[in-house]
């Protein structure tokens, strides 16, 4: 019975464990914002900086990767902005990230509402595959247009010729 309760608690436990501190009203601590430099779609080997911006000065920041309950990176900075450096990223580092911030008077396990998720895509195939696919699509669309044009041209011709042939 106790085991079932514990399991239920575990599944209900949110990613950022805000419920462990009822003294923290989540509404007055809005979610932070997470952004990526130079971009969210990069080639492997690029140094990516993830910036977490809190709506008010915080004390510590945590970067989470989706599917993992423990913070991936922690930063203790008493400001509104924290930077997380992902050096020379690999495709495995691609995925969904979000960040949270903590205030000095909160317990260490207490985090703000999570930011919106940021999707990082690390691929060397950025985009050239997409370009090729798009070129193939454009080519096919062009072929269809040309075929239609040819059909219409033939149709016009046969219509122009038909009355001429009927005339005496
Ligand atoms: C990434 O950062 C490391 C350490 O700061 C640096 O040595 C390396 O040259 C950087 N790589 C690129 C591709 O900018």
XYZ file of C-alpha atoms and ligand atoms in Angstrom, residues 45-47 87-88, ligand 1:
19
model
C 31.289 20.942 -33.062
C 29.645 24.319 -32.589
C 29.795 25.925 -29.137
C 30.935 23.019 -25.856
C 31.365 21.481 -29.296
C 34.629 26.147 -28.203
O 35.060 26.586 -26.944
C 36.340 26.072 -26.570
C 36.611 26.513 -25.148
O 36.097 27.754 -24.858
C 37.371 26.570 -27.531
O 38.661 26.051 -27.195
C 37.006 26.109 -28.945
O 37.914 26.657 -29.871
C 35.613 26.565 -29.281
N 35.215 25.941 -30.540
C 34.608 26.614 -31.530
C 34.267 25.824 -32.736
O 34.339 27.805 -31.429
